[in-house]
Amino acid sequence: MSKSEANPSDVASIDAIIAATYDSISGPAGQKRDWERERSLYYPGARLIPTAKPGTNSELAPQTLDVNGFIARVEPYFTEHGFYEKEIARRTEQFGHIAHVWSTYESRHNPDDPEPFMRGINSIQLFYDGSRWWIVAIYWQQESTGHPIPGKYF
């Protein structure tokens, strides 16, 4: 398998690519993630868009990143902190070769932590090229007291 080629089992179905997405970013503090695997899940030009506060006094705003920009954003955090993210609920809509997944997630520093330190929703757009699934975009927002996750996303 070449560096840019995906593991066929990671991209064979919507279930598989969503599982691979969470698995590829999860691990203990200091463990280098398999960034080639991460890159292989995304369609060329794909975007990862966290909704965050760009400055200390800023309102929430989308921060548009490419895959390498996302890796650069999270790698320092993963060096210092364990990070295990998993899907806890999903809503999927599909038409032809496109799909939209609302994936509710929770994050822990250790897999056995009793409570997550963060939850949120990933809005994931996918494309099926006839032989595999690709992620075109992931746009997400963390839950907050002002924006709790609605019941329909559990």
Tab-separated table of N, CA and C in Angstrom:
chain	number	residue	atom	x	y	z
A	1	MET	N	0.856	-1.180	0.000
A	1	MET	CA	0.000	0.000	0.000
A	1	MET	C	0.901	1.243	0.000
A	2	SER	N	0.712	2.107	-0.973
A	2	SER	CA	1.512	3.332	-1.034
A	2	SER	C	1.069	4.285	0.077
A	3	LYS	N	1.895	5.302	0.328
A	3	LYS	CA	1.599	6.243	1.417
A	3	LYS	C	0.280	6.973	1.229
A	4	SER	N	-0.083	7.292	-0.013
A	4	SER	CA	-1.304	8.057	-0.237
A	4	SER	C	-2.529	7.167	-0.423
A	5	GLU	N	-2.340	5.880	-0.471
A	5	GLU	CA	-3.441	4.953	-0.709
A	5	GLU	C	-4.088	4.537	0.614
A	6	ALA	N	-5.408	4.550	0.642
A	6	ALA	CA	-6.131	4.174	1.856
A	6	ALA	C	-6.180	2.665	2.021
A	7	ASN	N	-6.251	2.240	3.260
A	7	ASN	CA	-6.534	0.846	3.553
A	7	ASN	C	-7.971	0.602	3.086
A	8	PRO	N	-8.206	-0.355	2.181
A	8	PRO	CA	-9.565	-0.557	1.672
A	8	PRO	C	-10.609	-0.762	2.770
A	9	SER	N	-10.225	-1.369	3.879
A	9	SER	CA	-11.204	-1.583	4.949
A	9	SER	C	-11.579	-0.274	5.654
A	10	ASP	N	-10.747	0.772	5.545
A	10	ASP	CA	-11.059	2.072	6.148
A	10	ASP	C	-12.087	2.861	5.347
A	11	VAL	N	-12.239	2.548	4.054
A	11	VAL	CA	-13.048	3.399	3.169
A	11	VAL	C	-14.139	2.628	2.418
A	12	ALA	N	-14.405	1.405	2.853
A	12	ALA	CA	-15.363	0.542	2.156
A	12	ALA	C	-16.818	0.928	2.397
A	13	SER	N	-17.086	1.620	3.492
A	13	SER	CA	-18.466	1.981	3.827
A	13	SER	C	-18.454	3.267	4.644
A	14	ILE	N	-19.629	3.842	4.826
A	14	ILE	CA	-19.740	5.025	5.686
A	14	ILE	C	-19.332	4.652	7.109
A	15	ASP	N	-19.807	3.524	7.606
A	15	ASP	CA	-19.421	3.078	8.950
A	15	ASP	C	-17.904	2.999	9.086
A	16	ALA	N	-17.257	2.420	8.083
A	16	ALA	CA	-15.810	2.199	8.141
A	16	ALA	C	-15.029	3.512	8.151
A	17	ILE	N	-15.392	4.446	7.283
A	17	ILE	CA	-14.621	5.690	7.212
A	17	ILE	C	-14.850	6.558	8.450
A	18	ILE	N	-16.045	6.518	9.010
A	18	ILE	CA	-16.294	7.274	10.247
A	18	ILE	C	-15.469	6.664	11.384
A	19	ALA	N	-15.466	5.340	11.499
A	19	ALA	CA	-14.667	4.672	12.543
A	19	ALA	C	-13.182	4.987	12.369
A	20	ALA	N	-12.686	4.949	11.133
A	20	ALA	CA	-11.272	5.242	10.875
A	20	ALA	C	-10.937	6.688	11.227
A	21	THR	N	-11.875	7.592	10.986
A	21	THR	CA	-11.655	9.008	11.296
A	21	THR	C	-11.423	9.201	12.792
A	22	TYR	N	-12.270	8.605	13.605
A	22	TYR	CA	-12.094	8.729	15.058
A	22	TYR	C	-10.851	7.979	15.535
A	23	ASP	N	-10.629	6.790	14.997
A	23	ASP	CA	-9.497	5.975	15.427
A	23	ASP	C	-8.164	6.652	15.108
A	24	SER	N	-8.075	7.298	13.950
A	24	SER	CA	-6.790	7.852	13.514
A	24	SER	C	-6.318	9.030	14.365
A	25	ILE	N	-7.221	9.711	15.059
A	25	ILE	CA	-6.808	10.839	15.901
A	25	ILE	C	-6.728	10.472	17.381
A	26	SER	N	-7.107	9.258	17.734
A	26	SER	CA	-7.134	8.847	19.143
A	26	SER	C	-5.840	8.147	19.546
A	27	GLY	N	-5.398	8.441	20.778
A	27	GLY	CA	-4.210	7.772	21.300
A	27	GLY	C	-3.702	8.463	22.546
A	28	PRO	N	-2.694	7.846	23.183
A	28	PRO	CA	-2.147	8.416	24.416
A	28	PRO	C	-1.276	9.641	24.135
A	29	ALA	N	-1.019	10.420	25.175
A	29	ALA	CA	-0.139	11.583	25.066
A	29	ALA	C	1.209	11.147	24.521
A	30	GLY	N	1.733	11.935	23.594
A	30	GLY	CA	3.054	11.665	23.055
A	30	GLY	C	3.109	10.644	21.937
A	31	GLN	N	2.035	9.924	21.709
A	31	GLN	CA	2.048	8.926	20.629
A	31	GLN	C	1.807	9.610	19.289
A	32	LYS	N	2.741	9.427	18.375
A	32	LYS	CA	2.591	9.999	17.032
A	32	LYS	C	1.432	9.289	16.342
A	33	ARG	N	0.503	10.058	15.831
A	33	ARG	CA	-0.633	9.479	15.112
A	33	ARG	C	-0.195	9.077	13.702
A	34	ASP	N	-0.957	8.188	13.093
A	34	ASP	CA	-0.675	7.736	11.730
A	34	ASP	C	-1.275	8.757	10.766
A	35	TRP	N	-0.499	9.808	10.500
A	35	TRP	CA	-1.018	10.897	9.684
A	35	TRP	C	-1.217	10.501	8.234
A	36	GLU	N	-0.479	9.527	7.739
A	36	GLU	CA	-0.716	9.057	6.365
A	36	GLU	C	-2.088	8.387	6.276
A	37	ARG	N	-2.441	7.642	7.305
A	37	ARG	CA	-3.785	7.056	7.344
A	37	ARG	C	-4.831	8.164	7.362
A	38	GLU	N	-4.623	9.166	8.213
A	38	GLU	CA	-5.551	10.292	8.300
A	38	GLU	C	-5.711	10.957	6.932
A	39	ARG	N	-4.593	11.256	6.285
A	39	ARG	CA	-4.648	11.921	4.972
A	39	ARG	C	-5.389	11.077	3.940
A	40	SER	N	-5.261	9.762	4.016
A	40	SER	CA	-5.851	8.863	3.016
A	40	SER	C	-7.381	8.845	3.046
A	41	LEU	N	-7.983	9.372	4.108
A	41	LEU	CA	-9.436	9.365	4.241
A	41	LEU	C	-10.094	10.540	3.516
A	42	TYR	N	-9.311	11.563	3.199
A	42	TYR	CA	-9.847	12.827	2.694
A	42	TYR	C	-9.667	12.986	1.193
A	43	TYR	N	-10.706	13.486	0.544
A	43	TYR	CA	-10.659	13.805	-0.877
A	43	TYR	C	-9.686	14.975	-1.072
A	44	PRO	N	-8.934	15.007	-2.191
A	44	PRO	CA	-8.030	16.141	-2.421
A	44	PRO	C	-8.782	17.478	-2.293
A	45	GLY	N	-8.207	18.377	-1.516
A	45	GLY	CA	-8.831	19.677	-1.284
A	45	GLY	C	-9.845	19.691	-0.160
A	46	ALA	N	-10.016	18.573	0.539
A	46	ALA	CA	-10.988	18.483	1.633
A	46	ALA	C	-10.691	19.521	2.711
A	47	ARG	N	-11.721	19.854	3.479
A	47	ARG	CA	-11.599	20.852	4.529
A	47	ARG	C	-12.042	20.287	5.882
A	48	LEU	N	-11.326	20.714	6.920
A	48	LEU	CA	-11.676	20.422	8.307
A	48	LEU	C	-11.918	21.778	8.947
A	49	ILE	N	-13.109	21.954	9.515
A	49	ILE	CA	-13.535	23.289	9.926
A	49	ILE	C	-14.030	23.276	11.377
A	50	PRO	N	-13.117	23.512	12.327
A	50	PRO	CA	-13.593	23.666	13.701
A	50	PRO	C	-14.297	25.008	13.860
A	51	THR	N	-15.316	25.025	14.693
A	51	THR	CA	-15.976	26.271	15.082
A	51	THR	C	-15.377	26.632	16.438
A	52	ALA	N	-14.620	27.710	16.454
A	52	ALA	CA	-13.879	28.059	17.667
A	52	ALA	C	-13.775	29.571	17.779
A	53	LYS	N	-13.201	29.992	18.897
A	53	LYS	CA	-12.950	31.420	19.092
A	53	LYS	C	-11.529	31.709	18.616
A	54	PRO	N	-11.391	32.465	17.535
A	54	PRO	CA	-10.054	32.723	17.009
A	54	PRO	C	-9.178	33.568	17.923
A	55	GLY	N	-9.761	34.378	18.784
A	55	GLY	CA	-9.004	35.203	19.731
A	55	GLY	C	-9.667	35.172	21.093
A	56	THR	N	-9.007	35.752	22.073
A	56	THR	CA	-9.524	35.684	23.443
A	56	THR	C	-10.862	36.377	23.611
A	57	ASN	N	-11.118	37.443	22.869
A	57	ASN	CA	-12.382	38.163	23.001
A	57	ASN	C	-13.291	37.963	21.796
A	58	SER	N	-13.024	36.928	21.029
A	58	SER	CA	-13.757	36.708	19.786
A	58	SER	C	-15.011	35.868	19.999
A	59	GLU	N	-15.937	36.051	19.088
A	59	GLU	CA	-17.109	35.181	19.022
A	59	GLU	C	-16.726	33.922	18.250
A	60	LEU	N	-17.568	32.875	18.356
A	60	LEU	CA	-17.318	31.665	17.592
A	60	LEU	C	-17.293	31.972	16.106
A	61	ALA	N	-16.391	31.311	15.395
A	61	ALA	CA	-16.283	31.476	13.949
A	61	ALA	C	-15.661	30.219	13.358
A	62	PRO	N	-16.004	29.876	12.119
A	62	PRO	CA	-15.359	28.732	11.470
A	62	PRO	C	-13.887	29.038	11.186
A	63	GLN	N	-13.042	28.033	11.376
A	63	GLN	CA	-11.627	28.134	11.032
A	63	GLN	C	-11.350	27.070	9.966
A	64	THR	N	-11.244	27.483	8.720
A	64	THR	CA	-11.114	26.547	7.615
A	64	THR	C	-9.669	26.079	7.474
A	65	LEU	N	-9.489	24.759	7.545
A	65	LEU	CA	-8.164	24.143	7.455
A	65	LEU	C	-8.165	23.079	6.373
A	66	ASP	N	-7.000	22.838	5.771
A	66	ASP	CA	-6.845	21.639	4.955
A	66	ASP	C	-6.337	20.545	5.906
A	67	VAL	N	-6.112	19.352	5.391
A	67	VAL	CA	-5.722	18.245	6.266
A	67	VAL	C	-4.402	18.554	6.974
A	68	ASN	N	-3.424	19.084	6.242
A	68	ASN	CA	-2.138	19.400	6.869
A	68	ASN	C	-2.268	20.506	7.907
A	69	GLY	N	-3.139	21.471	7.664
A	69	GLY	CA	-3.393	22.518	8.648
A	69	GLY	C	-4.020	21.958	9.918
A	70	PHE	N	-4.934	20.988	9.759
A	70	PHE	CA	-5.535	20.330	10.917
A	70	PHE	C	-4.474	19.589	11.722
A	71	ILE	N	-3.618	18.839	11.020
A	71	ILE	CA	-2.555	18.083	11.703
A	71	ILE	C	-1.661	19.040	12.481
A	72	ALA	N	-1.270	20.146	11.866
A	72	ALA	CA	-0.424	21.131	12.545
A	72	ALA	C	-1.126	21.718	13.768
A	73	ARG	N	-2.449	21.857	13.695
A	73	ARG	CA	-3.220	22.431	14.809
A	73	ARG	C	-3.290	21.474	16.002
A	74	VAL	N	-3.452	20.168	15.753
A	74	VAL	CA	-3.672	19.215	16.845
A	74	VAL	C	-2.415	18.509	17.340
A	75	GLU	N	-1.386	18.438	16.524
A	75	GLU	CA	-0.195	17.675	16.910
A	75	GLU	C	0.439	18.155	18.218
A	76	PRO	N	0.587	19.466	18.449
A	76	PRO	CA	1.156	19.897	19.736
A	76	PRO	C	0.295	19.464	20.932
A	77	TYR	N	-1.018	19.508	20.772
A	77	TYR	CA	-1.917	19.076	21.852
A	77	TYR	C	-1.740	17.580	22.129
A	78	PHE	N	-1.663	16.776	21.059
A	78	PHE	CA	-1.514	15.331	21.215
A	78	PHE	C	-0.171	14.960	21.839
A	79	THR	N	0.828	15.806	21.688
A	79	THR	CA	2.129	15.557	22.313
A	79	THR	C	2.017	15.619	23.833
A	80	GLU	N	1.169	16.522	24.315
A	80	GLU	CA	1.040	16.752	25.755
A	80	GLU	C	-0.135	16.046	26.425
A	81	HIS	N	-1.163	15.676	25.642
A	81	HIS	CA	-2.408	15.162	26.225
A	81	HIS	C	-2.876	13.896	25.509
A	82	GLY	N	-3.357	12.951	26.306
A	82	GLY	CA	-4.062	11.833	25.708
A	82	GLY	C	-5.363	12.340	25.112
A	83	PHE	N	-5.784	11.736	24.012
A	83	PHE	CA	-7.005	12.181	23.349
A	83	PHE	C	-7.662	10.969	22.704
A	84	TYR	N	-8.839	10.642	23.203
A	84	TYR	CA	-9.614	9.520	22.663
A	84	TYR	C	-11.002	10.027	22.351
A	85	GLU	N	-11.333	10.027	21.063
A	85	GLU	CA	-12.640	10.522	20.656
A	85	GLU	C	-13.420	9.367	20.050
A	86	LYS	N	-14.706	9.299	20.402
A	86	LYS	CA	-15.540	8.239	19.833
A	86	LYS	C	-16.922	8.779	19.513
A	87	GLU	N	-17.524	8.158	18.541
A	87	GLU	CA	-18.879	8.509	18.153
A	87	GLU	C	-19.852	7.866	19.131
A	88	ILE	N	-20.852	8.654	19.559
A	88	ILE	CA	-21.852	8.110	20.477
A	88	ILE	C	-23.247	8.070	19.849
A	89	ALA	N	-23.420	8.740	18.713
A	89	ALA	CA	-24.699	8.707	17.995
A	89	ALA	C	-24.459	9.221	16.579
A	90	ARG	N	-25.374	8.822	15.656
A	90	ARG	CA	-25.217	9.252	14.268
A	90	ARG	C	-26.559	9.365	13.576
A	91	ARG	N	-26.659	10.380	12.717
A	91	ARG	CA	-27.780	10.539	11.779
A	91	ARG	C	-27.163	10.650	10.395
A	92	THR	N	-27.633	9.848	9.455
A	92	THR	CA	-27.055	9.826	8.108
A	92	THR	C	-28.136	10.053	7.069
A	93	GLU	N	-27.833	10.901	6.112
A	93	GLU	CA	-28.677	11.120	4.936
A	93	GLU	C	-27.806	10.823	3.724
A	94	GLN	N	-28.343	10.077	2.763
A	94	GLN	CA	-27.560	9.737	1.579
A	94	GLN	C	-28.410	9.879	0.327
A	95	PHE	N	-27.796	10.406	-0.721
A	95	PHE	CA	-28.412	10.481	-2.031
A	95	PHE	C	-27.326	10.173	-3.054
A	96	GLY	N	-27.531	9.133	-3.835
A	96	GLY	CA	-26.553	8.768	-4.858
A	96	GLY	C	-25.161	8.604	-4.273
A	97	HIS	N	-24.239	9.403	-4.771
A	97	HIS	CA	-22.840	9.293	-4.368
A	97	HIS	C	-22.457	10.229	-3.233
A	98	ILE	N	-23.418	10.945	-2.655
A	98	ILE	CA	-23.088	11.858	-1.554
A	98	ILE	C	-23.821	11.447	-0.286
A	99	ALA	N	-23.201	11.774	0.835
A	99	ALA	CA	-23.820	11.487	2.128
A	99	ALA	C	-23.454	12.605	3.097
A	100	HIS	N	-24.375	12.845	4.036
A	100	HIS	CA	-24.138	13.798	5.118
A	100	HIS	C	-24.376	13.058	6.425
A	101	VAL	N	-23.394	13.117	7.304
A	101	VAL	CA	-23.463	12.438	8.594
A	101	VAL	C	-23.376	13.475	9.708
A	102	TRP	N	-24.360	13.456	10.610
A	102	TRP	CA	-24.275	14.192	11.868
A	102	TRP	C	-23.749	13.193	12.888
A	103	SER	N	-22.520	13.357	13.308
A	103	SER	CA	-21.868	12.406	14.205
A	103	SER	C	-21.623	13.068	15.555
A	104	THR	N	-22.374	12.627	16.562
A	104	THR	CA	-22.194	13.149	17.917
A	104	THR	C	-21.015	12.415	18.550
A	105	TYR	N	-20.107	13.171	19.152
A	105	TYR	CA	-18.890	12.570	19.696
A	105	TYR	C	-18.679	12.979	21.148
A	106	GLU	N	-17.839	12.201	21.803
A	106	GLU	CA	-17.328	12.593	23.105
A	106	GLU	C	-15.844	12.280	23.148
A	107	SER	N	-15.115	13.113	23.901
A	107	SER	CA	-13.657	13.020	23.972
A	107	SER	C	-13.221	12.799	25.407
A	108	ARG	N	-12.211	11.938	25.560
A	108	ARG	CA	-11.635	11.650	26.874
A	108	ARG	C	-10.116	11.744	26.768
A	109	HIS	N	-9.462	12.001	27.891
A	109	HIS	CA	-7.998	11.989	27.911
A	109	HIS	C	-7.471	10.562	28.000
A	110	ASN	N	-8.250	9.670	28.608
A	110	ASN	CA	-7.932	8.238	28.694
A	110	ASN	C	-9.201	7.480	28.354
A	111	PRO	N	-9.083	6.348	27.676
A	111	PRO	CA	-10.305	5.642	27.269
A	111	PRO	C	-11.200	5.234	28.431
A	112	ASP	N	-10.611	5.043	29.621
A	112	ASP	CA	-11.406	4.591	30.769
A	112	ASP	C	-11.844	5.734	31.686
A	113	ASP	N	-11.648	7.003	31.276
A	113	ASP	CA	-12.155	8.121	32.080
A	113	ASP	C	-13.669	7.975	32.216
A	114	PRO	N	-14.202	8.174	33.432
A	114	PRO	CA	-15.645	7.984	33.625
A	114	PRO	C	-16.505	8.992	32.860
A	115	GLU	N	-16.009	10.203	32.686
A	115	GLU	CA	-16.784	11.242	31.998
A	115	GLU	C	-15.930	11.874	30.902
A	116	PRO	N	-16.545	12.250	29.793
A	116	PRO	CA	-15.782	12.958	28.756
A	116	PRO	C	-15.459	14.382	29.207
A	117	PHE	N	-14.347	14.927	28.704
A	117	PHE	CA	-14.033	16.325	28.983
A	117	PHE	C	-14.658	17.238	27.932
A	118	MET	N	-15.166	16.636	26.844
A	118	MET	CA	-15.752	17.423	25.771
A	118	MET	C	-16.704	16.537	24.973
A	119	ARG	N	-17.769	17.182	24.483
A	119	ARG	CA	-18.680	16.532	23.538
A	119	ARG	C	-18.986	17.542	22.445
A	120	GLY	N	-19.497	17.048	21.339
A	120	GLY	CA	-19.873	17.952	20.262
A	120	GLY	C	-20.470	17.190	19.101
A	121	ILE	N	-20.621	17.884	17.992
A	121	ILE	CA	-21.185	17.274	16.789
A	121	ILE	C	-20.281	17.582	15.603
A	122	ASN	N	-19.960	16.535	14.852
A	122	ASN	CA	-19.263	16.652	13.577
A	122	ASN	C	-20.302	16.583	12.463
A	123	SER	N	-20.282	17.543	11.570
A	123	SER	CA	-21.080	17.510	10.347
A	123	SER	C	-20.115	17.054	9.249
A	124	ILE	N	-20.320	15.837	8.754
A	124	ILE	CA	-19.356	15.218	7.829
A	124	ILE	C	-20.010	15.027	6.471
A	125	GLN	N	-19.371	15.573	5.438
A	125	GLN	CA	-19.838	15.378	4.068
A	125	GLN	C	-18.920	14.361	3.400
A	126	LEU	N	-19.557	13.398	2.737
A	126	LEU	CA	-18.822	12.287	2.136
A	126	LEU	C	-19.169	12.138	0.656
A	127	PHE	N	-18.241	11.539	-0.089
A	127	PHE	CA	-18.413	11.270	-1.515
A	127	PHE	C	-18.004	9.835	-1.795
A	128	TYR	N	-18.817	9.133	-2.559
A	128	TYR	CA	-18.500	7.758	-2.986
A	128	TYR	C	-18.141	7.800	-4.464
A	129	ASP	N	-16.930	7.373	-4.804
A	129	ASP	CA	-16.464	7.466	-6.194
A	129	ASP	C	-16.714	6.202	-7.011
A	130	GLY	N	-17.490	5.277	-6.461
A	130	GLY	CA	-17.760	4.021	-7.144
A	130	GLY	C	-16.955	2.866	-6.591
A	131	SER	N	-15.872	3.191	-5.884
A	131	SER	CA	-15.075	2.124	-5.285
A	131	SER	C	-14.736	2.370	-3.815
A	132	ARG	N	-14.834	3.617	-3.368
A	132	ARG	CA	-14.525	3.920	-1.965
A	132	ARG	C	-15.209	5.216	-1.548
A	133	TRP	N	-15.303	5.414	-0.233
A	133	TRP	CA	-15.817	6.658	0.344
A	133	TRP	C	-14.662	7.603	0.628
A	134	TRP	N	-14.929	8.902	0.482
A	134	TRP	CA	-13.986	9.968	0.775
A	134	TRP	C	-14.669	10.991	1.689
A	135	ILE	N	-13.915	11.593	2.582
A	135	ILE	CA	-14.416	12.732	3.344
A	135	ILE	C	-14.120	13.992	2.527
A	136	VAL	N	-15.145	14.787	2.285
A	136	VAL	CA	-14.997	16.056	1.568
A	136	VAL	C	-14.835	17.193	2.577
A	137	ALA	N	-15.568	17.113	3.690
A	137	ALA	CA	-15.466	18.145	4.727
A	137	ALA	C	-15.956	17.601	6.056
A	138	ILE	N	-15.326	18.080	7.118
A	138	ILE	CA	-15.830	17.882	8.477
A	138	ILE	C	-15.894	19.274	9.110
A	139	TYR	N	-17.077	19.619	9.589
A	139	TYR	CA	-17.341	20.918	10.200
A	139	TYR	C	-17.905	20.609	11.578
A	140	TRP	N	-17.295	21.128	12.642
A	140	TRP	CA	-17.750	20.722	13.968
A	140	TRP	C	-17.817	21.866	14.955
A	141	GLN	N	-18.609	21.590	16.004
A	141	GLN	CA	-18.735	22.512	17.124
A	141	GLN	C	-18.810	21.712	18.402
A	142	GLN	N	-18.080	22.184	19.406
A	142	GLN	CA	-18.137	21.578	20.728
A	142	GLN	C	-19.403	22.016	21.440
A	143	GLU	N	-19.876	21.153	22.307
A	143	GLU	CA	-21.009	21.498	23.163
A	143	GLU	C	-20.544	22.532	24.199
A	144	SER	N	-21.456	23.411	24.578
A	144	SER	CA	-21.177	24.380	25.643
A	144	SER	C	-22.465	24.570	26.437
A	145	THR	N	-22.370	25.289	27.543
A	145	THR	CA	-23.579	25.531	28.328
A	145	THR	C	-24.594	26.315	27.505
A	146	GLY	N	-24.136	27.212	26.654
A	146	GLY	CA	-25.028	27.980	25.803
A	146	GLY	C	-25.548	27.210	24.599
A	147	HIS	N	-24.865	26.139	24.262
A	147	HIS	CA	-25.250	25.319	23.103
A	147	HIS	C	-25.140	23.837	23.454
A	148	PRO	N	-26.070	23.321	24.274
A	148	PRO	CA	-26.056	21.886	24.582
A	148	PRO	C	-26.489	21.088	23.349
A	149	ILE	N	-26.054	19.852	23.290
A	149	ILE	CA	-26.416	18.993	22.165
A	149	ILE	C	-27.903	18.659	22.272
A	150	PRO	N	-28.678	18.935	21.210
A	150	PRO	CA	-30.108	18.620	21.237
A	150	PRO	C	-30.356	17.107	21.318
A	151	GLY	N	-31.426	16.743	21.974
A	151	GLY	CA	-31.770	15.329	22.167
A	151	GLY	C	-31.839	14.530	20.883
A	152	LYS	N	-32.248	15.147	19.774
A	152	LYS	CA	-32.368	14.393	18.523
A	152	LYS	C	-31.029	13.903	17.992
A	153	TYR	N	-29.919	14.381	18.549
A	153	TYR	CA	-28.578	13.954	18.104
A	153	TYR	C	-27.957	12.894	19.015
A	154	PHE	N	-28.792	12.286	19.870
A	154	PHE	CA	-28.317	11.180	20.704
A	154	PHE	C	-28.952	9.890	20.288
